[in-house]
Amino acid sequence: MPRVVSVYFPYLATDRIRRHGKGAVPADQPLVVISRSGSKRWVSAADTAARKVGLRVGMAASKAQAVIANLTMIDADPAADAAALERLALWALRQYSPVVAVDGVDGLVLDIEGADHLRGGEEMLISGLVNLLRSRGLTARAAVADTWGAAHAITRMTTAETTVVPIGGVSKAVVELSIHCLRLPSDTIQGLRTLGVETVGELSAMARAPLTLRFGAEVARRLDQIFGRVAEPIEPLRTPELVEVSRNFQEPIGAPETIAKYIRKLVADLTARLQERGLGVRRSDLVIHRVDNTRQSVRAGLQKPVRDPARLSKLICDQIEKIDPGFGIDKMVLVAVMTEPLEERQIASSLIEEQVVDVTPLIDILGNRGQRLYRVTPVASDVPERSVMRIASTADETGADWAVRWPRPSRLLARPEQIETIAVLPDQPPVVMTWRGKRRRIVRADGPERIFGEWWLRPREMEAVRDYFVVEDENGERLWVYRAGDGVDTATGSHKWFLHGVFG
C-alpha cells in the first residue's frame, strides 16, 4: 500500500518575507500580508506574533492596523510564494522522494513508498524534515497516511507537528475532522453545513444519491479519495533542468528480466542526454506507471557524478525485487534529479604512476541497500571521545592527525563503561577489575597518561583530570582504563574507574 506524506506550511508567505524580504523584520514584531481587490484590502496571511494579538486572516487591513499601531504590513506577492513553494518541492524531490508535487498554495505531497527506510522509518523521516525546515526559518507540519486526502486533512485540521497514521487507520483518523478538510468549494461546504453536516464521519454516513443530486459528483469523489476507495495519483514535479527519458509499452510488462532489459535501454538514453549537456548523475529515479493508475519508484544515489551506463544500470536493476508490477507496467520513466558537471579525464598509465583503486562503486552498492557508510577522521582534541569525527565515506582527507605518543585502542567505546576495581594504592593501576560481570586479574599495566579537561571550551572542566592506563589481564587481553580524578583531590573527578577502549 502506498504511503503519502503531506507537508503544510501555515505561514509560508510570512516565513518567506522574514527570510528573503527587503529589510529585517524582528522575530517578535507582528507581520501580516495584505491582499487587494480594487479598493478593498484585507489580511491574507498573519504570522504567529500577529495571531497572538488577535489578528486573523480575512480581517480588514484598516482594522488590523487599528489593533496594532506599529504593525508591519507587506503587500501580497502570490508569484513569489508559488516560486518559493516550487523550490521547496524541488528540494524535497532531490532529498526525500522520487514523487513530489505541490499541494495547493501552501503545501507539498510526497509518495514515500520504498523511501522511508533510508531515513530510519516514517517517524524519523517526517520529524527530520520538519526540524530541517525549522532550522531554515520555515514553520511546517507533516503527516503520513495511506492516502493523499487523509494526510492533507490531518496537517491542516490538527496542530501536531508530525503525525503517523498506521496502515489501515485512515477511517479512525479522519471521521471526526471538519468537512473543511475535504478540499471542496466554499459554497459546497456552506451548503453542507446548512444541512447540519460538520464532520467527515457525518458526511460519509449520508446517502450518496441525494448528495450527488444536490452538490454534484465532487463530494463523493473527495470522500472516496480520503478513504482510499479510488486512487488519487500524484503527478511528480518536473522542471526543464531535470533530464528525463521515458518509454511506453503497447502491451504491459511484468517479468523481471523484461523490466531489467528496458531499464538498461532507459539508462543508455539518459546517459546520452547527460553527455550532450556535459553532466553526470548523482541521484536518479525510476518511476513505474502501472495499468491500475498507480505508481512505484526506485531511487539510486551515487557518491560522485557518473555517466557510466553499466554502473547506473546495475544500481537500479539490483532493486528490481522492490518493484511490484501488479497487473502490468505500461510506462517507465527515468529521471536524473540531481546532476553535476562531469568532465572526462585522462587516466595515467600504470607504467608512470601507481593506479588508485576507486572504491566508490562498492560504496554506491552498499549505500543503495540502505547501509549508512562513513569514515572517521582525527580532530584536534585531547579528550579521546572528542578526537574523532564522522565524515562522508568519499570526503577528502582533512590532513589532521593524532599528535599523541601513547598508544590508542583499536576499538574506542561510544561511552566509557564503569568498572569495579581493586588497587594497591589510590593512584596506582588496578590489580583486579570486573567488567560486564567478568572478573579479570591484571598482570601488566603501563601508565598513567594524564589527560586534562578542555577548560577553554568548557569552564566546568577547569580542574577535571583523567589518568589512563593500558592494562593486560591473565588471558592476554589488553584494555584501556582510566580513573576519573587524580586520586587525591575530589574536585578533579569522582575517582571511579572506567573502561574506555579495547586493543585488537
Short mmCIF file of C-alpha atoms in Angstrom, two decimals:
data_model
loop_
_atom_site.label_atom_id
_atom_site.label_comp_id
_atom_site.label_asym_id
_atom_site.label_seq_id
_atom_site.Cartn_x
_atom_site.Cartn_y
_atom_site.Cartn_z
CA MET A 1 0.00 0.00 0.00
CA PRO A 2 1.37 3.45 -0.89
CA ARG A 3 2.27 5.81 1.92
CA VAL A 4 1.82 9.54 1.40
CA VAL A 5 3.34 12.49 3.26
CA SER A 6 1.62 15.88 3.31
CA VAL A 7 3.70 18.89 4.34
CA TYR A 8 1.76 22.03 5.26
CA PHE A 9 3.29 25.50 5.59
CA PRO A 10 0.81 27.54 7.68
CA TYR A 11 2.96 30.70 7.49
CA LEU A 12 4.57 30.31 4.08
CA ALA A 13 4.17 33.95 2.98
CA THR A 14 5.36 35.50 6.26
CA ASP A 15 8.21 32.99 6.66
CA ARG A 16 9.36 33.78 3.12
CA ILE A 17 9.31 37.52 3.82
CA ARG A 18 11.30 37.10 7.03
CA ARG A 19 13.90 35.02 5.23
CA HIS A 20 14.20 36.86 1.93
CA GLY A 21 12.21 40.09 2.23
CA LYS A 22 13.77 43.52 1.99
CA GLY A 23 14.65 44.80 5.43
CA ALA A 24 14.90 42.65 8.52
CA VAL A 25 11.70 42.08 10.47
CA PRO A 26 12.33 41.30 14.16
CA ALA A 27 11.05 37.88 15.23
CA ASP A 28 8.74 39.37 17.86
CA GLN A 29 7.36 42.05 15.53
CA PRO A 30 3.86 41.14 14.24
CA LEU A 31 3.82 40.71 10.47
CA VAL A 32 0.85 40.44 8.12
CA VAL A 33 0.49 40.15 4.37
CA ILE A 34 -2.12 42.37 2.71
CA SER A 35 -4.06 41.44 -0.44
CA ARG A 36 -6.01 43.93 -2.57
CA SER A 37 -9.11 43.79 -4.72
CA GLY A 38 -9.91 47.23 -6.04
CA SER A 39 -10.12 49.49 -3.01
CA LYS A 40 -10.63 46.59 -0.62
CA ARG A 41 -7.59 45.49 1.45
CA TRP A 42 -7.55 42.51 3.81
CA VAL A 43 -5.13 40.28 5.72
CA SER A 44 -4.28 37.24 3.59
CA ALA A 45 -1.54 35.89 5.89
CA ALA A 46 -0.53 36.51 9.50
CA ASP A 47 2.44 35.13 11.40
CA THR A 48 2.42 33.69 14.92
CA ALA A 49 3.16 37.02 16.62
CA ALA A 50 0.25 38.68 14.77
CA ARG A 51 -2.17 35.87 15.64
CA LYS A 52 -1.25 36.09 19.31
CA VAL A 53 -2.53 39.67 19.46
CA GLY A 54 -5.81 38.79 17.76
CA LEU A 55 -5.17 39.35 14.05
CA ARG A 56 -6.78 36.85 11.70
CA VAL A 57 -6.77 36.01 8.01
CA GLY A 58 -9.66 37.79 6.28
CA MET A 59 -9.64 40.75 8.66
CA ALA A 60 -9.82 44.19 7.06
CA ALA A 61 -6.39 45.83 6.82
CA SER A 62 -7.66 49.02 8.45
CA LYS A 63 -8.96 47.07 11.44
CA ALA A 64 -5.68 45.19 11.80
CA GLN A 65 -3.76 48.45 11.73
CA ALA A 66 -6.07 49.88 14.39
CA VAL A 67 -5.32 46.93 16.69
CA ILE A 68 -1.53 47.36 16.45
CA ALA A 69 -0.11 50.78 15.69
CA ASN A 70 3.37 49.61 14.62
CA LEU A 71 2.16 46.60 12.63
CA THR A 72 4.41 45.53 9.75
CA MET A 73 2.29 45.19 6.62
CA ILE A 74 3.66 43.73 3.37
CA ASP A 75 1.80 43.54 0.07
CA ALA A 76 0.99 40.02 -1.07
CA ASP A 77 3.11 38.51 -3.82
CA PRO A 78 1.45 35.22 -4.91
CA ALA A 79 4.01 34.65 -7.66
CA ALA A 80 6.90 34.80 -5.17
CA ASP A 81 5.05 32.45 -2.80
CA ALA A 82 4.42 29.97 -5.63
CA ALA A 83 8.09 30.14 -6.68
CA ALA A 84 9.21 29.52 -3.10
CA LEU A 85 6.89 26.50 -2.85
CA GLU A 86 8.24 25.11 -6.11
CA ARG A 87 11.81 25.48 -4.84
CA LEU A 88 10.83 23.56 -1.71
CA ALA A 89 9.24 20.85 -3.85
CA LEU A 90 12.39 20.52 -5.96
CA TRP A 91 14.49 20.30 -2.79
CA ALA A 92 12.23 17.57 -1.38
CA LEU A 93 12.40 15.73 -4.71
CA ARG A 94 16.18 15.59 -4.52
CA GLN A 95 16.39 14.73 -0.83
CA TYR A 96 13.37 12.66 0.18
CA SER A 97 11.24 11.06 -2.51
CA PRO A 98 11.10 10.44 -6.26
CA VAL A 99 7.44 11.54 -6.37
CA VAL A 100 6.84 15.08 -5.07
CA ALA A 101 4.17 17.58 -6.10
CA VAL A 102 2.87 20.96 -4.99
CA ASP A 103 -0.32 20.64 -2.91
CA GLY A 104 -2.38 23.81 -3.33
CA VAL A 105 -0.77 27.13 -2.43
CA ASP A 106 0.62 26.12 0.95
CA GLY A 107 1.81 22.53 0.90
CA LEU A 108 3.67 19.63 -0.66
CA VAL A 109 2.74 15.99 -1.11
CA LEU A 110 5.28 13.14 -1.28
CA ASP A 111 4.89 9.47 -2.09
CA ILE A 112 7.45 7.80 0.22
CA GLU A 113 6.77 4.17 -0.67
CA GLY A 114 10.16 2.44 -0.53
CA ALA A 115 12.00 5.62 0.50
CA ASP A 116 11.30 5.86 4.25
CA HIS A 117 13.80 3.14 5.25
CA LEU A 118 16.65 5.34 4.02
CA ARG A 119 15.68 7.86 6.72
CA GLY A 120 15.13 5.42 9.57
CA GLY A 121 11.39 4.96 9.08
CA GLU A 122 8.34 7.18 8.64
CA GLU A 123 8.50 8.91 12.03
CA MET A 124 12.19 9.72 11.63
CA LEU A 125 11.64 10.93 8.06
CA ILE A 126 8.91 13.46 8.82
CA SER A 127 10.39 14.65 12.12
CA GLY A 128 13.76 15.19 10.44
CA LEU A 129 12.01 17.01 7.58
CA VAL A 130 10.13 19.35 9.93
CA ASN A 131 13.22 20.03 12.04
CA LEU A 132 15.32 20.77 8.97
CA LEU A 133 12.70 23.19 7.66
CA ARG A 134 12.56 24.88 11.08
CA SER A 135 16.33 25.38 11.00
CA ARG A 136 15.82 27.25 7.73
CA GLY A 137 13.19 29.53 9.22
CA LEU A 138 10.10 27.72 7.91
CA THR A 139 7.21 26.51 10.05
CA ALA A 140 5.78 23.19 8.83
CA ARG A 141 3.50 20.34 9.86
CA ALA A 142 3.75 16.87 8.32
CA ALA A 143 1.60 13.73 8.35
CA VAL A 144 1.93 10.24 6.89
CA ALA A 145 -1.17 8.28 5.83
CA ASP A 146 -2.39 5.77 3.27
CA THR A 147 -3.99 8.48 1.11
CA TRP A 148 -3.20 11.97 -0.07
CA GLY A 149 -6.58 13.24 1.14
CA ALA A 150 -6.10 11.90 4.68
CA ALA A 151 -2.56 13.25 5.06
CA HIS A 152 -3.66 16.63 3.66
CA ALA A 153 -6.61 16.80 6.08
CA ILE A 154 -4.61 15.91 9.19
CA THR A 155 -1.90 18.52 8.62
CA ARG A 156 -4.48 21.29 8.24
CA MET A 157 -7.03 20.23 10.85
CA THR A 158 -4.66 19.30 13.72
CA THR A 159 -1.91 21.22 15.50
CA ALA A 160 0.56 18.34 15.90
CA GLU A 161 3.89 18.94 14.16
CA THR A 162 4.11 15.33 12.99
CA THR A 163 1.51 12.58 12.73
CA VAL A 164 1.90 8.99 11.54
CA VAL A 165 -1.40 7.27 10.76
CA PRO A 166 -0.95 3.46 10.96
CA ILE A 167 -1.56 1.44 7.82
CA GLY A 168 -5.30 0.87 7.55
CA GLY A 169 -6.05 3.54 10.16
CA VAL A 170 -7.36 6.31 7.89
CA SER A 171 -11.05 5.88 8.79
CA LYS A 172 -10.40 6.25 12.50
CA ALA A 173 -8.09 9.24 11.96
CA VAL A 174 -10.41 11.40 9.82
CA VAL A 175 -14.02 10.70 10.86
CA GLU A 176 -14.00 13.45 13.49
CA LEU A 177 -12.33 16.06 11.27
CA SER A 178 -14.27 19.02 9.90
CA ILE A 179 -15.60 18.81 6.34
CA HIS A 180 -13.36 21.81 5.53
CA CYS A 181 -10.52 19.30 5.09
CA LEU A 182 -12.13 17.66 2.03
CA ARG A 183 -10.84 20.26 -0.48
CA LEU A 184 -14.38 21.13 -1.57
CA PRO A 185 -15.51 24.54 -2.91
CA SER A 186 -16.56 27.03 -0.22
CA ASP A 187 -20.16 27.17 -1.45
CA THR A 188 -20.40 23.36 -1.19
CA ILE A 189 -19.04 23.49 2.37
CA GLN A 190 -21.59 26.16 3.27
CA GLY A 191 -24.41 24.11 1.75
CA LEU A 192 -23.40 21.01 3.70
CA ARG A 193 -23.21 22.96 6.95
CA THR A 194 -26.73 24.31 6.28
CA LEU A 195 -27.83 20.66 6.29
CA GLY A 196 -26.17 20.21 9.69
CA VAL A 197 -23.16 18.26 8.41
CA GLU A 198 -19.98 19.21 10.27
CA THR A 199 -17.61 16.22 10.20
CA VAL A 200 -16.27 13.76 7.64
CA GLY A 201 -17.93 10.89 9.51
CA GLU A 202 -21.35 12.52 9.36
CA LEU A 203 -20.94 13.19 5.64
CA SER A 204 -19.80 9.66 4.83
CA ALA A 205 -22.87 8.23 6.59
CA MET A 206 -25.25 10.10 4.28
CA ALA A 207 -26.81 8.53 1.18
CA ARG A 208 -24.79 9.19 -1.97
CA ALA A 209 -27.65 9.76 -4.42
CA PRO A 210 -29.18 12.84 -2.74
CA LEU A 211 -25.71 14.33 -2.15
CA THR A 212 -24.76 13.88 -5.80
CA LEU A 213 -28.09 15.27 -6.99
CA ARG A 214 -27.70 18.42 -4.89
CA PHE A 215 -23.94 19.06 -4.90
CA GLY A 216 -22.62 17.11 -7.87
CA ALA A 217 -20.14 14.24 -8.02
CA GLU A 218 -17.27 16.14 -6.34
CA VAL A 219 -18.42 15.38 -2.77
CA ALA A 220 -18.48 11.61 -3.35
CA ARG A 221 -15.16 11.74 -5.20
CA ARG A 222 -13.40 13.56 -2.35
CA LEU A 223 -14.84 11.12 0.19
CA ASP A 224 -13.64 8.15 -1.85
CA GLN A 225 -10.18 9.72 -2.19
CA ILE A 226 -9.74 10.42 1.53
CA PHE A 227 -10.77 6.85 2.44
CA GLY A 228 -8.71 5.29 -0.37
CA ARG A 229 -11.63 3.83 -2.32
CA VAL A 230 -10.38 5.45 -5.53
CA ALA A 231 -6.79 6.25 -6.46
CA GLU A 232 -5.51 9.82 -6.42
CA PRO A 233 -2.22 9.70 -8.33
CA ILE A 234 0.44 12.30 -7.59
CA GLU A 235 1.79 13.97 -10.70
CA PRO A 236 5.51 14.41 -9.93
CA LEU A 237 7.12 17.82 -10.22
CA ARG A 238 9.20 18.22 -13.35
CA THR A 239 11.30 21.23 -14.37
CA PRO A 240 13.33 21.97 -17.52
CA GLU A 241 16.53 21.39 -15.52
CA LEU A 242 15.67 17.74 -14.90
CA VAL A 243 16.92 15.28 -17.51
CA GLU A 244 14.18 12.72 -18.17
CA VAL A 245 13.62 9.80 -20.54
CA SER A 246 10.58 7.54 -20.77
CA ARG A 247 9.22 4.52 -22.60
CA ASN A 248 5.59 3.49 -23.16
CA PHE A 249 4.54 -0.12 -23.75
CA GLN A 250 1.73 -1.19 -26.02
CA GLU A 251 1.45 -4.41 -24.03
CA PRO A 252 2.03 -4.21 -20.24
CA ILE A 253 5.21 -5.86 -18.99
CA GLY A 254 5.87 -7.55 -15.66
CA ALA A 255 8.65 -10.15 -15.90
CA PRO A 256 11.84 -9.14 -14.00
CA GLU A 257 14.09 -9.87 -16.99
CA THR A 258 11.89 -7.71 -19.23
CA ILE A 259 11.96 -4.87 -16.71
CA ALA A 260 15.75 -5.15 -16.48
CA LYS A 261 16.07 -5.04 -20.28
CA TYR A 262 14.14 -1.79 -20.55
CA ILE A 263 15.94 -0.28 -17.56
CA ARG A 264 19.21 -0.74 -19.44
CA LYS A 265 17.70 0.90 -22.52
CA LEU A 266 16.43 3.86 -20.48
CA VAL A 267 19.83 4.24 -18.80
CA ALA A 268 21.51 4.30 -22.22
CA ASP A 269 19.13 7.06 -23.36
CA LEU A 270 19.64 9.01 -20.14
CA THR A 271 23.44 8.87 -20.23
CA ALA A 272 23.38 10.02 -23.87
CA ARG A 273 21.31 13.07 -22.84
CA LEU A 274 23.68 13.74 -19.95
CA GLN A 275 26.69 13.55 -22.26
CA GLU A 276 25.15 16.17 -24.52
CA ARG A 277 24.96 18.53 -21.54
CA GLY A 278 28.32 17.57 -20.04
CA LEU A 279 26.67 16.28 -16.88
CA GLY A 280 26.93 13.27 -14.60
CA VAL A 281 24.13 11.91 -12.44
CA ARG A 282 24.27 11.87 -8.62
CA ARG A 283 20.70 10.74 -7.99
CA SER A 284 18.27 9.08 -10.38
CA ASP A 285 14.67 7.92 -10.00
CA LEU A 286 12.89 5.18 -11.91
CA VAL A 287 9.13 5.78 -11.80
CA ILE A 288 6.93 2.81 -12.69
CA HIS A 289 3.41 3.52 -14.04
CA ARG A 290 1.11 0.54 -13.62
CA VAL A 291 -2.06 -0.17 -15.55
CA ASP A 292 -4.17 0.36 -12.41
CA ASN A 293 -3.17 4.05 -12.43
CA THR A 294 -0.75 3.71 -9.51
CA ARG A 295 2.98 4.43 -9.36
CA GLN A 296 6.02 2.88 -7.82
CA SER A 297 9.50 4.33 -7.69
CA VAL A 298 13.08 3.22 -7.22
CA ARG A 299 15.89 5.62 -6.30
CA ALA A 300 19.60 5.16 -6.97
CA GLY A 301 22.15 7.50 -5.42
CA LEU A 302 25.84 7.86 -6.19
CA GLN A 303 28.74 9.37 -4.28
CA LYS A 304 30.19 11.09 -7.35
CA PRO A 305 28.69 12.19 -10.68
CA VAL A 306 28.59 9.22 -13.06
CA ARG A 307 27.77 8.70 -16.71
CA ASP A 308 28.64 5.00 -16.98
CA PRO A 309 25.58 3.07 -18.28
CA ALA A 310 26.72 -0.27 -16.87
CA ARG A 311 27.26 1.09 -13.38
CA LEU A 312 23.98 3.00 -13.23
CA SER A 313 22.05 0.06 -14.70
CA LYS A 314 23.39 -2.27 -12.03
CA LEU A 315 22.38 0.06 -9.19
CA ILE A 316 18.81 0.26 -10.49
CA CYS A 317 18.47 -3.38 -11.56
CA ASP A 318 19.64 -4.53 -8.13
CA GLN A 319 16.37 -3.08 -6.78
CA ILE A 320 14.01 -4.81 -9.22
CA GLU A 321 12.82 -7.06 -6.39
CA LYS A 322 11.21 -3.96 -4.82
CA ILE A 323 9.00 -3.46 -7.88
CA ASP A 324 5.53 -4.98 -7.79
CA PRO A 325 4.22 -4.86 -11.38
CA GLY A 326 0.67 -5.73 -10.30
CA PHE A 327 -1.43 -6.28 -13.42
CA GLY A 328 1.36 -4.89 -15.58
CA ILE A 329 3.53 -1.85 -16.27
CA ASP A 330 2.56 0.40 -19.15
CA LYS A 331 5.18 3.14 -18.75
CA MET A 332 8.63 3.62 -17.24
CA VAL A 333 10.25 7.00 -16.61
CA LEU A 334 13.89 7.54 -15.64
CA VAL A 335 14.79 10.97 -14.22
CA ALA A 336 18.16 12.42 -13.24
CA VAL A 337 17.01 14.52 -10.29
CA MET A 338 20.49 15.54 -9.18
CA THR A 339 23.26 16.20 -11.67
CA GLU A 340 26.71 17.79 -11.62
CA PRO A 341 29.19 18.78 -14.33
CA LEU A 342 31.35 15.85 -15.37
CA GLU A 343 34.49 16.14 -17.45
CA GLU A 344 36.37 13.26 -18.95
CA ARG A 345 39.93 12.91 -17.64
CA GLN A 346 42.95 11.05 -18.89
CA ILE A 347 43.87 8.00 -16.81
CA ALA A 348 47.60 7.88 -16.25
CA SER A 349 49.48 4.84 -17.46
CA SER A 350 50.36 2.25 -14.85
CA LEU A 351 53.95 2.46 -16.16
CA ILE A 352 54.16 6.06 -14.95
CA GLU A 353 52.41 6.05 -11.60
CA GLU A 354 50.54 3.66 -9.36
CA GLN A 355 46.85 3.25 -10.08
CA VAL A 356 44.50 4.37 -7.28
CA VAL A 357 41.69 1.89 -6.69
CA ASP A 358 38.29 3.60 -6.83
CA VAL A 359 36.01 2.15 -4.14
CA THR A 360 33.03 4.43 -4.86
CA PRO A 361 31.21 1.71 -6.91
CA LEU A 362 31.21 -0.55 -3.85
CA ILE A 363 30.10 2.37 -1.63
CA ASP A 364 27.24 3.09 -4.04
CA ILE A 365 26.07 -0.54 -3.97
CA LEU A 366 26.08 -0.72 -0.18
CA GLY A 367 24.52 2.73 0.19
CA ASN A 368 21.60 1.87 -2.09
CA ARG A 369 20.93 -1.20 0.06
CA GLY A 370 20.21 1.11 2.98
CA GLN A 371 23.63 0.87 4.66
CA ARG A 372 24.95 4.09 6.25
CA LEU A 373 28.62 4.39 5.43
CA TYR A 374 31.12 6.83 6.88
CA ARG A 375 34.78 7.30 7.76
CA VAL A 376 36.38 8.72 10.88
CA THR A 377 38.93 11.50 10.82
CA PRO A 378 41.15 12.96 13.56
CA VAL A 379 40.03 16.08 15.42
CA ALA A 380 42.29 18.37 17.44
CA SER A 381 41.19 17.40 20.96
CA ASP A 382 42.93 15.90 23.99
CA VAL A 383 39.74 14.17 25.17
CA PRO A 384 39.63 10.76 23.42
CA GLU A 385 35.90 10.67 22.62
CA ARG A 386 36.16 14.13 21.04
CA SER A 387 39.27 13.35 18.98
CA VAL A 388 37.38 11.62 16.16
CA MET A 389 34.60 12.77 13.86
CA ARG A 390 32.45 11.01 11.28
CA ILE A 391 32.75 12.25 7.71
CA ALA A 392 31.31 11.13 4.39
CA SER A 393 32.80 7.93 3.03
CA THR A 394 34.22 9.72 -0.02
CA ALA A 395 35.16 13.02 1.64
CA ASP A 396 38.63 14.44 1.03
CA GLU A 397 41.34 13.86 3.61
CA THR A 398 41.42 16.58 6.24
CA GLY A 399 45.19 16.35 6.71
CA ALA A 400 44.79 16.16 10.50
CA ASP A 401 46.50 13.52 12.61
CA TRP A 402 46.60 12.45 16.25
CA ALA A 403 49.57 14.10 17.94
CA VAL A 404 49.93 11.59 20.79
CA ARG A 405 52.84 9.43 21.91
CA TRP A 406 50.83 6.94 23.93
CA PRO A 407 49.11 4.02 22.16
CA ARG A 408 45.42 4.24 21.41
CA PRO A 409 42.98 1.28 21.32
CA SER A 410 41.70 -0.03 18.01
CA ARG A 411 38.16 0.00 19.43
CA LEU A 412 37.01 3.04 21.39
CA LEU A 413 33.71 2.56 23.22
CA ALA A 414 30.92 5.01 22.41
CA ARG A 415 30.68 5.80 26.14
CA PRO A 416 33.13 4.82 28.89
CA GLU A 417 31.72 1.94 30.99
CA GLN A 418 32.18 1.94 34.74
CA ILE A 419 34.17 -0.98 36.20
CA GLU A 420 34.79 -2.32 39.69
CA THR A 421 38.45 -2.38 40.70
CA ILE A 422 40.86 -3.27 43.48
CA ALA A 423 44.07 -1.23 43.54
CA VAL A 424 47.09 -1.31 45.85
CA LEU A 425 47.14 2.47 46.13
CA PRO A 426 44.55 5.07 45.03
CA ASP A 427 46.87 6.46 42.33
CA GLN A 428 48.09 3.06 41.03
CA PRO A 429 46.57 0.88 38.27
CA PRO A 430 44.07 -1.79 39.35
CA VAL A 431 45.22 -5.31 40.16
CA VAL A 432 41.73 -6.78 39.75
CA MET A 433 38.82 -5.43 37.72
CA THR A 434 35.27 -6.55 36.91
CA TRP A 435 33.79 -5.53 33.57
CA ARG A 436 30.40 -6.68 32.29
CA GLY A 437 30.18 -9.26 35.07
CA LYS A 438 33.56 -10.87 34.31
CA ARG A 439 36.34 -10.66 36.88
CA ARG A 440 39.84 -10.16 35.47
CA ARG A 441 43.24 -10.27 37.15
CA ILE A 442 45.66 -7.65 35.84
CA VAL A 443 49.19 -8.95 35.22
CA ARG A 444 50.71 -5.93 33.49
CA ALA A 445 49.99 -2.22 33.36
CA ASP A 446 51.52 0.85 31.77
CA GLY A 447 50.76 4.45 32.72
CA PRO A 448 49.45 6.77 33.79
CA GLU A 449 48.81 9.08 30.85
CA ARG A 450 47.21 12.17 32.36
CA ILE A 451 44.61 13.99 30.28
CA PHE A 452 43.20 17.31 31.43
CA GLY A 453 39.78 18.75 30.66
CA GLU A 454 39.35 21.29 27.87
CA TRP A 455 38.72 24.24 30.19
CA TRP A 456 38.99 26.74 27.33
CA LEU A 457 35.91 25.17 25.73
CA ARG A 458 34.02 24.03 28.84
CA PRO A 459 34.68 26.06 32.01
CA ARG A 460 33.32 23.25 34.21
CA GLU A 461 36.31 21.14 33.12
CA MET A 462 38.79 23.59 34.66
CA GLU A 463 40.01 21.02 37.21
CA ALA A 464 38.92 17.79 35.50
CA VAL A 465 41.59 15.08 35.20
CA ARG A 466 41.75 11.54 33.86
CA ASP A 467 44.60 9.08 34.42
CA TYR A 468 44.69 6.42 31.66
CA PHE A 469 46.38 3.02 31.93
CA VAL A 470 46.97 0.26 29.38
CA VAL A 471 46.35 -2.97 31.31
CA GLU A 472 46.68 -6.64 30.34
CA ASP A 473 44.72 -9.44 32.02
CA GLU A 474 45.74 -13.07 32.59
CA ASN A 475 44.27 -14.05 29.19
CA GLY A 476 46.43 -11.57 27.31
CA GLU A 477 43.59 -9.13 26.51
CA ARG A 478 44.74 -5.51 26.60
CA LEU A 479 42.30 -2.85 27.80
CA TRP A 480 42.33 0.92 28.14
CA VAL A 481 41.06 2.08 31.53
CA TYR A 482 41.09 5.35 33.40
CA ARG A 483 40.39 6.82 36.79
CA ALA A 484 38.27 9.99 36.88
CA GLY A 485 40.38 12.33 39.03
CA ASP A 486 43.96 12.49 40.24
CA GLY A 487 43.43 10.05 43.11
CA VAL A 488 43.76 12.76 45.77
CA ASP A 489 41.52 15.77 45.20
CA THR A 490 37.81 15.01 44.72
CA ALA A 491 37.43 18.30 42.82
CA THR A 492 39.30 16.70 39.90
CA GLY A 493 36.86 13.82 39.49
CA SER A 494 34.78 11.11 41.17
CA HIS A 495 37.78 8.72 41.44
CA LYS A 496 35.67 5.99 39.85
CA TRP A 497 37.23 3.69 37.28
CA PHE A 498 36.03 3.29 33.71
CA LEU A 499 36.93 1.16 30.70
CA HIS A 500 37.18 3.25 27.52
CA GLY A 501 38.70 1.02 24.86
CA VAL A 502 39.94 -2.41 23.78
CA PHE A 503 43.16 -3.11 21.92
CA GLY A 504 42.97 -5.50 18.98
#
